[in-house]
């Protein structure tokens, strides 16, 4: 209770429903503003639980999430508990490993009755309820009772299963600063490092493919065919045991709008926009919800009647965009990274970005290493794709791009240099290093 001119002023009370990642961070943001904050969580405090039950999946922390943590003074503490990933490491069926950097040098990714978080059953009257209670949100169910509330959920036909790759002689079994990917077109496996020197291997595959494998010998046969280099690293016995330890888990994508009810309730995180995990942006988008809401609170003087509708207006198109991008990126991760044309395009993108950093920005860079709004990143990506498309000569000519018949060359004329990109080689305007590329092919 504060006082103004001798009269007590009651602080606004915010009830955060859900004590997970987004709920906990939101509580920090509201508390920093001086609100009275109460956190409600239906599960017991995992810090006190003897046995912690539930599913897990590795998390990637990138720029958006780090900026939110920085606002509440938590960035350094959280980052110190992670392992930086500088690039993807692609594993071919033959066992060959090929790195694909994420961005420019230095850009990395890091991995009915409510119960109070302290275990009590107290009830409170709140000025604002913030629903951060996950993809199957109890708060969001109340929104469904209202007219003009749009909601959809989509289960993809693929599930995921986690396996563990133990350390070898106390060290990581593979290079730790990479997202390891075994892309196999219709399915894939990834591996992310942990602080205890293990890797968490996650197999993403259609449910009907999981169900075809019914014995330990069939598991080994499957891995021998598609992931043979991992068998000695995970272990035959461990594969036979762990594959059947838990069934493959489902993945759901949730979209809804609006995110608020009047000036009393708002949804954030997975409660508002659960996404599939293939862009590594689920946690980052949820954390960015917190910072966006805080910025709007500042702009509108903490007037909930103005803040909540503005938050919906600003955030819904961005969250829907990242949900769609996450779906798209699964196709890229499991199939496109096998394409020589895709790898060539990545080289061209990176060179153009180095030469024209304000004009051409790779989609992954915009999403992962900036706070460019998600839906604006998608718009810019589509525009850039049209600019790059070699069939649109009138567009390319405006950038100084010329096409030849047997081979093609892109000539970018700057004030100080002319850089030539051809099917034989690429001379990077960033580091003058020649990179072997591939024969040109129309699409």
PDB file of N, CA, C and O in Angstrom, residues 378-403:
ATOM      1  N   UNK A 378       8.222 -12.091 -42.337  1.00  0.00           N
ATOM      2  CA  UNK A 378       7.661 -12.939 -43.391  1.00  0.00           C
ATOM      3  C   UNK A 378       7.403 -12.114 -44.654  1.00  0.00           C
ATOM      4  O   UNK A 378       7.722 -12.553 -45.772  1.00  0.00           O
ATOM      5  N   UNK A 379       6.839 -10.919 -44.499  1.00  0.00           N
ATOM      6  CA  UNK A 379       6.592 -10.060 -45.658  1.00  0.00           C
ATOM      7  C   UNK A 379       7.897  -9.732 -46.374  1.00  0.00           C
ATOM      8  O   UNK A 379       7.984  -9.781 -47.602  1.00  0.00           O
ATOM      9  N   UNK A 380       8.908  -9.398 -45.585  1.00  0.00           N
ATOM     10  CA  UNK A 380      10.190  -9.038 -46.186  1.00  0.00           C
ATOM     11  C   UNK A 380      10.827 -10.243 -46.860  1.00  0.00           C
ATOM     12  O   UNK A 380      11.442 -10.119 -47.928  1.00  0.00           O
ATOM     13  N   UNK A 381      10.682 -11.398 -46.255  1.00  0.00           N
ATOM     14  CA  UNK A 381      11.206 -12.648 -46.842  1.00  0.00           C
ATOM     15  C   UNK A 381      10.597 -12.887 -48.218  1.00  0.00           C
ATOM     16  O   UNK A 381      11.299 -13.217 -49.182  1.00  0.00           O
ATOM     17  N   UNK A 382       9.272 -12.731 -48.331  1.00  0.00           N
ATOM     18  CA  UNK A 382       8.608 -12.948 -49.617  1.00  0.00           C
ATOM     19  C   UNK A 382       9.076 -11.920 -50.651  1.00  0.00           C
ATOM     20  O   UNK A 382       9.293 -12.253 -51.819  1.00  0.00           O
ATOM     21  N   UNK A 383       9.245 -10.670 -50.196  1.00  0.00           N
ATOM     22  CA  UNK A 383       9.721  -9.637 -51.119  1.00  0.00           C
ATOM     23  C   UNK A 383      11.127  -9.965 -51.596  1.00  0.00           C
ATOM     24  O   UNK A 383      11.430  -9.880 -52.793  1.00  0.00           O
ATOM     25  N   UNK A 384      12.003 -10.346 -50.692  1.00  0.00           N
ATOM     26  CA  UNK A 384      13.377 -10.679 -51.055  1.00  0.00           C
ATOM     27  C   UNK A 384      13.425 -11.880 -51.986  1.00  0.00           C
ATOM     28  O   UNK A 384      14.266 -11.945 -52.887  1.00  0.00           O
ATOM     29  N   UNK A 385      12.527 -12.830 -51.772  1.00  0.00           N
ATOM     30  CA  UNK A 385      12.500 -14.015 -52.621  1.00  0.00           C
ATOM     31  C   UNK A 385      12.163 -13.633 -54.054  1.00  0.00           C
ATOM     32  O   UNK A 385      12.725 -14.187 -55.004  1.00  0.00           O
ATOM     33  N   UNK A 386      11.269 -12.665 -54.214  1.00  0.00           N
ATOM     34  CA  UNK A 386      10.941 -12.189 -55.553  1.00  0.00           C
ATOM     35  C   UNK A 386      12.132 -11.475 -56.171  1.00  0.00           C
ATOM     36  O   UNK A 386      12.428 -11.620 -57.357  1.00  0.00           O
ATOM     37  N   UNK A 387      12.844 -10.689 -55.348  1.00  0.00           N
ATOM     38  CA  UNK A 387      14.018  -9.980 -55.848  1.00  0.00           C
ATOM     39  C   UNK A 387      15.081 -10.954 -56.317  1.00  0.00           C
ATOM     40  O   UNK A 387      15.724 -10.757 -57.352  1.00  0.00           O
ATOM     41  N   UNK A 388      15.266 -12.040 -55.568  1.00  0.00           N
ATOM     42  CA  UNK A 388      16.318 -13.008 -55.896  1.00  0.00           C
ATOM     43  C   UNK A 388      15.950 -13.920 -57.052  1.00  0.00           C
ATOM     44  O   UNK A 388      16.818 -14.516 -57.675  1.00  0.00           O
ATOM     45  N   UNK A 389      14.675 -14.063 -57.305  1.00  0.00           N
ATOM     46  CA  UNK A 389      14.250 -15.069 -58.279  1.00  0.00           C
ATOM     47  C   UNK A 389      14.769 -14.710 -59.665  1.00  0.00           C
ATOM     48  O   UNK A 389      14.448 -13.672 -60.229  1.00  0.00           O
ATOM     49  N   UNK A 390      15.557 -15.582 -60.230  1.00  0.00           N
ATOM     50  CA  UNK A 390      16.266 -15.268 -61.472  1.00  0.00           C
ATOM     51  C   UNK A 390      15.351 -15.115 -62.680  1.00  0.00           C
ATOM     52  O   UNK A 390      15.775 -14.605 -63.711  1.00  0.00           O
ATOM     53  N   UNK A 391      14.115 -15.561 -62.569  1.00  0.00           N
ATOM     54  CA  UNK A 391      13.207 -15.408 -63.691  1.00  0.00           C
ATOM     55  C   UNK A 391      12.678 -13.982 -63.793  1.00  0.00           C
ATOM     56  O   UNK A 391      12.258 -13.547 -64.851  1.00  0.00           O
ATOM     57  N   UNK A 392      12.675 -13.255 -62.673  1.00  0.00           N
ATOM     58  CA  UNK A 392      12.157 -11.898 -62.670  1.00  0.00           C
ATOM     59  C   UNK A 392      13.294 -10.937 -63.046  1.00  0.00           C
ATOM     60  O   UNK A 392      13.822 -10.222 -62.219  1.00  0.00           O
ATOM     61  N   UNK A 393      13.676 -10.921 -64.318  1.00  0.00           N
ATOM     62  CA  UNK A 393      14.840 -10.159 -64.743  1.00  0.00           C
ATOM     63  C   UNK A 393      14.662  -8.656 -64.534  1.00  0.00           C
ATOM     64  O   UNK A 393      15.606  -7.947 -64.228  1.00  0.00           O
ATOM     65  N   UNK A 394      13.418  -8.195 -64.705  1.00  0.00           N
ATOM     66  CA  UNK A 394      13.210  -6.754 -64.566  1.00  0.00           C
ATOM     67  C   UNK A 394      13.453  -6.310 -63.125  1.00  0.00           C
ATOM     68  O   UNK A 394      13.938  -5.209 -62.873  1.00  0.00           O
ATOM     69  N   UNK A 395      13.153  -7.214 -62.171  1.00  0.00           N
ATOM     70  CA  UNK A 395      13.423  -6.879 -60.775  1.00  0.00           C
ATOM     71  C   UNK A 395      14.904  -6.976 -60.481  1.00  0.00           C
ATOM     72  O   UNK A 395      15.493  -6.115 -59.829  1.00  0.00           O
ATOM     73  N   UNK A 396      15.532  -8.041 -61.014  1.00  0.00           N
ATOM     74  CA  UNK A 396      16.948  -8.253 -60.741  1.00  0.00           C
ATOM     75  C   UNK A 396      17.818  -7.179 -61.379  1.00  0.00           C
ATOM     76  O   UNK A 396      18.838  -6.783 -60.814  1.00  0.00           O
ATOM     77  N   UNK A 397      17.397  -6.695 -62.546  1.00  0.00           N
ATOM     78  CA  UNK A 397      18.206  -5.680 -63.205  1.00  0.00           C
ATOM     79  C   UNK A 397      18.306  -4.407 -62.378  1.00  0.00           C
ATOM     80  O   UNK A 397      19.291  -3.680 -62.455  1.00  0.00           O
ATOM     81  N   UNK A 398      17.281  -4.142 -61.582  1.00  0.00           N
ATOM     82  CA  UNK A 398      17.321  -2.949 -60.735  1.00  0.00           C
ATOM     83  C   UNK A 398      18.390  -3.064 -59.663  1.00  0.00           C
ATOM     84  O   UNK A 398      18.817  -2.069 -59.091  1.00  0.00           O
ATOM     85  N   UNK A 399      18.834  -4.316 -59.402  1.00  0.00           N
ATOM     86  CA  UNK A 399      19.923  -4.536 -58.448  1.00  0.00           C
ATOM     87  C   UNK A 399      21.260  -4.759 -59.154  1.00  0.00           C
ATOM     88  O   UNK A 399      22.253  -5.095 -58.520  1.00  0.00           O
ATOM     89  N   UNK A 400      21.255  -4.630 -60.502  1.00  0.00           N
ATOM     90  CA  UNK A 400      22.500  -4.866 -61.225  1.00  0.00           C
ATOM     91  C   UNK A 400      22.747  -6.330 -61.454  1.00  0.00           C
ATOM     92  O   UNK A 400      23.885  -6.790 -61.415  1.00  0.00           O
ATOM     93  N   UNK A 401      21.668  -7.115 -61.689  1.00  0.00           N
ATOM     94  CA  UNK A 401      21.816  -8.557 -61.855  1.00  0.00           C
ATOM     95  C   UNK A 401      21.629  -8.923 -63.321  1.00  0.00           C
ATOM     96  O   UNK A 401      20.682  -8.483 -63.961  1.00  0.00           O
ATOM     97  N   UNK A 402      22.520  -9.730 -63.871  1.00  0.00           N
ATOM     98  CA  UNK A 402      22.450 -10.096 -65.273  1.00  0.00           C
ATOM     99  C   UNK A 402      22.522 -11.607 -65.407  1.00  0.00           C
ATOM    100  O   UNK A 402      23.159 -12.278 -64.629  1.00  0.00           O
ATOM    101  N   UNK A 403      21.880 -12.135 -66.445  1.00  0.00           N
ATOM    102  CA  UNK A 403      21.764 -13.578 -66.625  1.00  0.00           C
ATOM    103  C   UNK A 403      22.380 -13.986 -67.948  1.00  0.00           C
ATOM    104  O   UNK A 403      22.180 -13.325 -68.966  1.00  0.00           O
TER     105      UNK A 403
END
